[in-house]
Amino acid sequence: MNKTIVIYGSTTGTCQAIAEDIAGRLGVEAVDVQTLDAGVVGGYDTLVLGTSTWGAGDLQDDWYDGLSLMRSCDLSGKTIALFGCGDCESYGDTFVSAIGKLYDGLKDSGARFVGSVATDGYSFSDSEAVVDGRFVGLPLDDVNESDLTGDRIGAWVEELKGSLQFAER
C-alpha cells in the first residue's frame, strides 16, 4: 500500500491552503514542515512537498531545517512530488525557484521524482525549478493567477494519482 503525505512550509498561509487542497484531493493528511521528524519521513512511501518562494528565489524559512532533516533520512525507494508558490510578475526571474532548491537538495537521495509540469502557459523569465525544459513540480501563482490555481491543481493531482498507482505496482 502506498502511504502518501503532503508536507508544506508556509509563512502567509497561501502554501498551507494549497497543501490542504492537494491533500484533500488525494485523500491524505497535510502537515507543516515545522512538525517533521524522521519517523514521519520514514513512515510514508510518497512525500508531496510544498514551499513558497521568498526573496530572490529562497526557500520558505522552515524548509531549511526540514530539508536538512530529510537529507539525513533514507529516501531510497520513496516517491517525491513537489509544488510551490511564487509571484510571476514581481519575481519572474526567480519564479518558484524554491521548488528547484528542494529538488536540488534531494535529487541524489535515491527517491524517484514525479509530477513535472510543462512550462507552457506560465509567464516568467527564469526559474531554478526548470530542469530539462520542465518545472520539476507544480508551480502556482495564487497572487496574480488565482483563477488558474484550481484547474492547475486538479490536473496535476490527477496526473500524480496515475504516477502513484504506477509506483504501487
Protein backbone atom coordinates (compact mmCIF):
# COMPACT_ATOMS: atom_id res chain seq x y z
CA MET A 1 0.00 0.00 0.00
CA ASN A 2 1.36 3.39 -0.97
CA LYS A 3 1.18 5.76 2.02
CA THR A 4 1.25 9.41 0.98
CA ILE A 5 1.60 12.63 2.98
CA VAL A 6 1.71 16.31 1.98
CA ILE A 7 4.38 18.34 3.78
CA TYR A 8 4.38 22.12 3.40
CA GLY A 9 6.16 25.23 4.59
CA SER A 10 4.03 28.36 4.69
CA THR A 11 4.61 31.84 6.07
CA THR A 12 1.48 33.70 4.99
CA GLY A 13 -0.92 30.75 4.75
CA THR A 14 -1.12 30.56 0.95
CA CYS A 15 1.06 27.47 0.62
CA GLN A 16 -0.76 25.87 3.55
CA ALA A 17 -4.13 26.39 1.87
CA ILE A 18 -2.79 24.90 -1.37
CA ALA A 19 -1.25 21.96 0.52
CA GLU A 20 -4.57 21.29 2.23
CA ASP A 21 -6.36 21.45 -1.13
CA ILE A 22 -3.90 18.96 -2.66
CA ALA A 23 -4.12 16.69 0.39
CA GLY A 24 -7.91 16.78 0.24
CA ARG A 25 -7.93 15.83 -3.42
CA LEU A 26 -5.52 12.97 -2.70
CA GLY A 27 -7.40 11.90 0.43
CA VAL A 28 -4.32 12.22 2.65
CA GLU A 29 -3.02 14.34 5.52
CA ALA A 30 -1.15 17.65 5.20
CA VAL A 31 1.43 18.57 7.84
CA ASP A 32 3.58 21.62 8.46
CA VAL A 33 7.29 21.02 7.86
CA GLN A 34 7.91 22.50 11.33
CA THR A 35 6.44 19.31 12.84
CA LEU A 36 8.52 16.99 10.67
CA ASP A 37 10.68 14.29 12.19
CA ALA A 38 12.48 11.23 10.86
CA GLY A 39 9.59 8.97 11.91
CA VAL A 40 7.15 10.87 9.73
CA VAL A 41 9.51 10.79 6.74
CA GLY A 42 10.18 7.08 7.24
CA GLY A 43 6.51 6.21 7.64
CA TYR A 44 5.45 7.21 4.14
CA ASP A 45 6.19 5.91 0.65
CA THR A 46 5.27 9.14 -1.14
CA LEU A 47 6.15 12.64 0.04
CA VAL A 48 4.39 15.58 -1.62
CA LEU A 49 6.48 18.61 -0.66
CA GLY A 50 5.35 22.22 -0.97
CA THR A 51 7.13 25.51 -0.43
CA SER A 52 6.66 29.14 -1.21
CA THR A 53 9.49 31.13 -2.76
CA TRP A 54 10.85 34.16 -0.91
CA GLY A 55 13.17 37.00 -1.85
CA ALA A 56 15.42 36.15 -4.77
CA GLY A 57 14.38 32.51 -5.09
CA ASP A 58 14.85 31.39 -1.49
CA LEU A 59 13.11 28.56 0.35
CA GLN A 60 10.39 29.28 2.87
CA ASP A 61 12.25 29.62 6.20
CA ASP A 62 11.01 26.40 7.83
CA TRP A 63 12.24 24.33 4.90
CA TYR A 64 15.93 24.92 5.71
CA ASP A 65 15.66 22.68 8.78
CA GLY A 66 13.16 20.42 7.00
CA LEU A 67 15.49 19.87 4.07
CA SER A 68 18.37 19.12 6.41
CA LEU A 69 16.24 16.57 8.25
CA MET A 70 15.10 14.96 5.02
CA ARG A 71 18.69 14.65 3.79
CA SER A 72 19.50 12.71 6.98
CA CYS A 73 16.73 10.18 6.26
CA ASP A 74 16.85 7.19 3.93
CA LEU A 75 14.74 8.25 0.97
CA SER A 76 15.74 5.33 -1.26
CA GLY A 77 12.72 3.88 -2.99
CA LYS A 78 10.41 6.72 -1.95
CA THR A 79 8.47 8.85 -4.41
CA ILE A 80 8.61 12.64 -4.16
CA ALA A 81 6.36 15.20 -5.84
CA LEU A 82 6.96 18.94 -5.49
CA PHE A 83 4.73 22.01 -5.66
CA GLY A 84 5.26 25.62 -4.82
CA CYS A 85 4.02 29.17 -4.79
CA GLY A 86 5.63 32.14 -6.46
CA ASP A 87 4.97 35.55 -7.98
CA CYS A 88 5.50 35.51 -11.73
CA GLU A 89 5.02 39.28 -12.13
CA SER A 90 7.24 40.72 -9.39
CA TYR A 91 9.73 37.84 -9.31
CA GLY A 92 9.62 36.47 -12.84
CA ASP A 93 13.38 35.95 -12.79
CA THR A 94 13.19 33.57 -9.77
CA PHE A 95 9.66 32.23 -10.21
CA VAL A 96 9.07 29.25 -7.87
CA SER A 97 12.83 28.72 -7.59
CA ALA A 98 12.36 27.27 -4.11
CA ILE A 99 10.91 24.14 -5.75
CA GLY A 100 14.23 23.85 -7.56
CA LYS A 101 16.09 24.17 -4.27
CA LEU A 102 14.09 21.29 -2.77
CA TYR A 103 14.77 19.24 -5.90
CA ASP A 104 18.50 20.05 -5.87
CA GLY A 105 18.71 19.16 -2.19
CA LEU A 106 17.04 15.78 -2.65
CA LYS A 107 17.75 14.68 -6.22
CA ASP A 108 20.64 12.41 -5.20
CA SER A 109 18.70 10.80 -2.32
CA GLY A 110 17.58 7.68 -4.17
CA ALA A 111 13.99 8.90 -4.33
CA ARG A 112 12.01 8.93 -7.58
CA PHE A 113 10.54 12.29 -8.58
CA VAL A 114 7.12 12.55 -10.25
CA GLY A 115 4.83 15.41 -11.20
CA SER A 116 6.94 17.57 -13.50
CA VAL A 117 4.97 20.24 -15.38
CA ALA A 118 5.46 21.80 -18.82
CA THR A 119 6.42 25.48 -18.81
CA ASP A 120 3.73 26.26 -21.39
CA GLY A 121 1.15 28.74 -20.11
CA TYR A 122 3.43 30.25 -17.47
CA SER A 123 4.83 33.80 -17.65
CA PHE A 124 8.34 34.02 -16.19
CA SER A 125 11.86 34.76 -17.37
CA ASP A 126 13.88 32.30 -15.26
CA SER A 127 13.48 29.67 -12.56
CA GLU A 128 15.74 27.22 -10.74
CA ALA A 129 12.72 24.89 -10.81
CA VAL A 130 13.08 24.30 -14.56
CA VAL A 131 15.17 21.24 -15.40
CA ASP A 132 15.38 19.88 -18.93
CA GLY A 133 12.73 22.37 -20.08
CA ARG A 134 10.08 21.41 -17.48
CA PHE A 135 9.23 22.53 -13.96
CA VAL A 136 10.30 19.80 -11.51
CA GLY A 137 6.94 20.22 -9.77
CA LEU A 138 3.70 22.17 -9.87
CA PRO A 139 4.24 25.96 -9.99
CA LEU A 140 1.43 28.18 -8.75
CA ASP A 141 0.98 31.94 -8.59
CA ASP A 142 -2.06 32.39 -6.39
CA VAL A 143 -1.49 36.16 -6.29
CA ASN A 144 -1.54 37.03 -10.00
CA GLU A 145 -3.13 33.92 -11.47
CA SER A 146 -5.52 32.73 -8.78
CA ASP A 147 -8.11 31.99 -11.47
CA LEU A 148 -5.82 29.23 -12.79
CA THR A 149 -4.85 27.68 -9.44
CA GLY A 150 -7.77 25.27 -9.01
CA ASP A 151 -7.54 23.86 -12.54
CA ARG A 152 -3.75 23.54 -12.32
CA ILE A 153 -4.01 21.68 -9.02
CA GLY A 154 -6.76 19.44 -10.38
CA ALA A 155 -4.84 18.44 -13.49
CA TRP A 156 -1.62 17.87 -11.52
CA VAL A 157 -3.31 15.77 -8.84
CA GLU A 158 -4.93 13.56 -11.49
CA GLU A 159 -1.56 13.06 -13.18
CA LEU A 160 0.03 12.43 -9.79
CA LYS A 161 -2.57 9.79 -8.92
CA GLY A 162 -1.60 7.94 -12.10
CA SER A 163 2.08 8.12 -11.18
CA LEU A 164 1.38 6.91 -7.65
CA GLN A 165 -0.69 3.97 -8.92
CA PHE A 166 2.23 3.10 -11.18
CA ALA A 167 4.58 3.34 -8.16
CA GLU A 168 2.45 0.80 -6.29
CA ARG A 169 2.91 -1.95 -8.87
